[in-house]
Coordinates of C-alpha atoms and ligand atoms in Angstrom, one line a residue:
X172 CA -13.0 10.6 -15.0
X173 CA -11.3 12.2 -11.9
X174 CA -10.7 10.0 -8.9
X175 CA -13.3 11.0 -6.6
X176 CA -11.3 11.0 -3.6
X177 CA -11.1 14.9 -2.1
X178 CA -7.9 16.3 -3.2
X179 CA -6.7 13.4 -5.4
X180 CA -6.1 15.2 -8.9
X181 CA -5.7 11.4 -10.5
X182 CA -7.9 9.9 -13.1
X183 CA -9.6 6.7 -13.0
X184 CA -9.7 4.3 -16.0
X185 CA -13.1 3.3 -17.4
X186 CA -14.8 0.7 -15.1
X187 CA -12.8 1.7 -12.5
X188 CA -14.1 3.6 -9.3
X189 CA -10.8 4.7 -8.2
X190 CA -7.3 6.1 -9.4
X191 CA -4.9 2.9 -8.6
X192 CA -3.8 4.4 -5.9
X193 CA -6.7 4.9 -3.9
X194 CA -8.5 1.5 -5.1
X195 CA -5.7 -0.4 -3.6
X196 CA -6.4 1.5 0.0
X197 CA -9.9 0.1 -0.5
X198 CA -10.0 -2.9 2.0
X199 CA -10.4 -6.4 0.3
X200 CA -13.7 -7.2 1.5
X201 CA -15.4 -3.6 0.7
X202 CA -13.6 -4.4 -2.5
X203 CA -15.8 -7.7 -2.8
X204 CA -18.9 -5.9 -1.8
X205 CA -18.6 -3.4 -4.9
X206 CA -17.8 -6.0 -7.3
X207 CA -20.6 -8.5 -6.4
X208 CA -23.1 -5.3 -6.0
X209 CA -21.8 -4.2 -9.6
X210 CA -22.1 -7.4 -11.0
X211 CA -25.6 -7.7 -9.4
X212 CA -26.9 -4.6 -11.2
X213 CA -25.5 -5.3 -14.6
X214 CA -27.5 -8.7 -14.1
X215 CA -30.8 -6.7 -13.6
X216 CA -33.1 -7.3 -15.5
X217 CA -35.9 -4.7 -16.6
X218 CA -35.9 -1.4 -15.4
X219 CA -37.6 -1.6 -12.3
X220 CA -35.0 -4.4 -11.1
X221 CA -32.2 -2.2 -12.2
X222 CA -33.2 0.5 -10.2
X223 CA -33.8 -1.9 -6.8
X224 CA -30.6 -3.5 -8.1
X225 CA -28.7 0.1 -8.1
X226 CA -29.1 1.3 -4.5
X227 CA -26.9 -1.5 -2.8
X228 CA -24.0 -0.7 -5.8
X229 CA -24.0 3.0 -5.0
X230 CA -24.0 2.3 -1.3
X231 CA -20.9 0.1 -1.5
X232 CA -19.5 2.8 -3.7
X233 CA -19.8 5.3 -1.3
X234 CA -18.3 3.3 1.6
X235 CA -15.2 2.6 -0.6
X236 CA -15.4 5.9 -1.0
X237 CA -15.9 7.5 2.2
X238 CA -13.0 4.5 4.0
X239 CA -10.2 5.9 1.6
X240 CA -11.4 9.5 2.2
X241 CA -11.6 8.9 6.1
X242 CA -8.0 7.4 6.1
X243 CA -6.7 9.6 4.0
X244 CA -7.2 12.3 7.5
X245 CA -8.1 16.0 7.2
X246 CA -7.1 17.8 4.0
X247 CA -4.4 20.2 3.8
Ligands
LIG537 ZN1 -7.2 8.9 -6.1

């Protein structure tokens, strides 16, 4: 998969949200929150739980997201 940071023409491993780069830009403690989020969902149990268990994941996945994006500045 491509790194989803704008711009960045890296590719992730599987399991991993970001190209090495750009994970390592990823505060420690926003790191934390996607792993213990991730963890949390692949826990779920049943369908219904995996979908309540989702919404926190994704949302830590787009802050890690959006931080490394916002630091990165204005694109070229
Ligand atoms: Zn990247």
């Amino acid at each position: 998969m491509q790194c989803p940071i704008p711009g960045c023409t890296d590719s992730t491993r599987p399991g991993q949200l970001l190209c090495r780069l750009h994970w390592s830009a990823v505060p420690t403690e926003l790191k934390g929150r996607v792993w213990s989020t991730w963890r949390a969902f692949t826990k779920a149990v049943g369908h219904r739980a995996a979908l309540v268990a989702r919404q926190p994941y994704l949302d830590a996945r787009q802050a890690a997201i959006d931080h490394v994006a916002a630091a990165q500045g204005p694109l070229l």
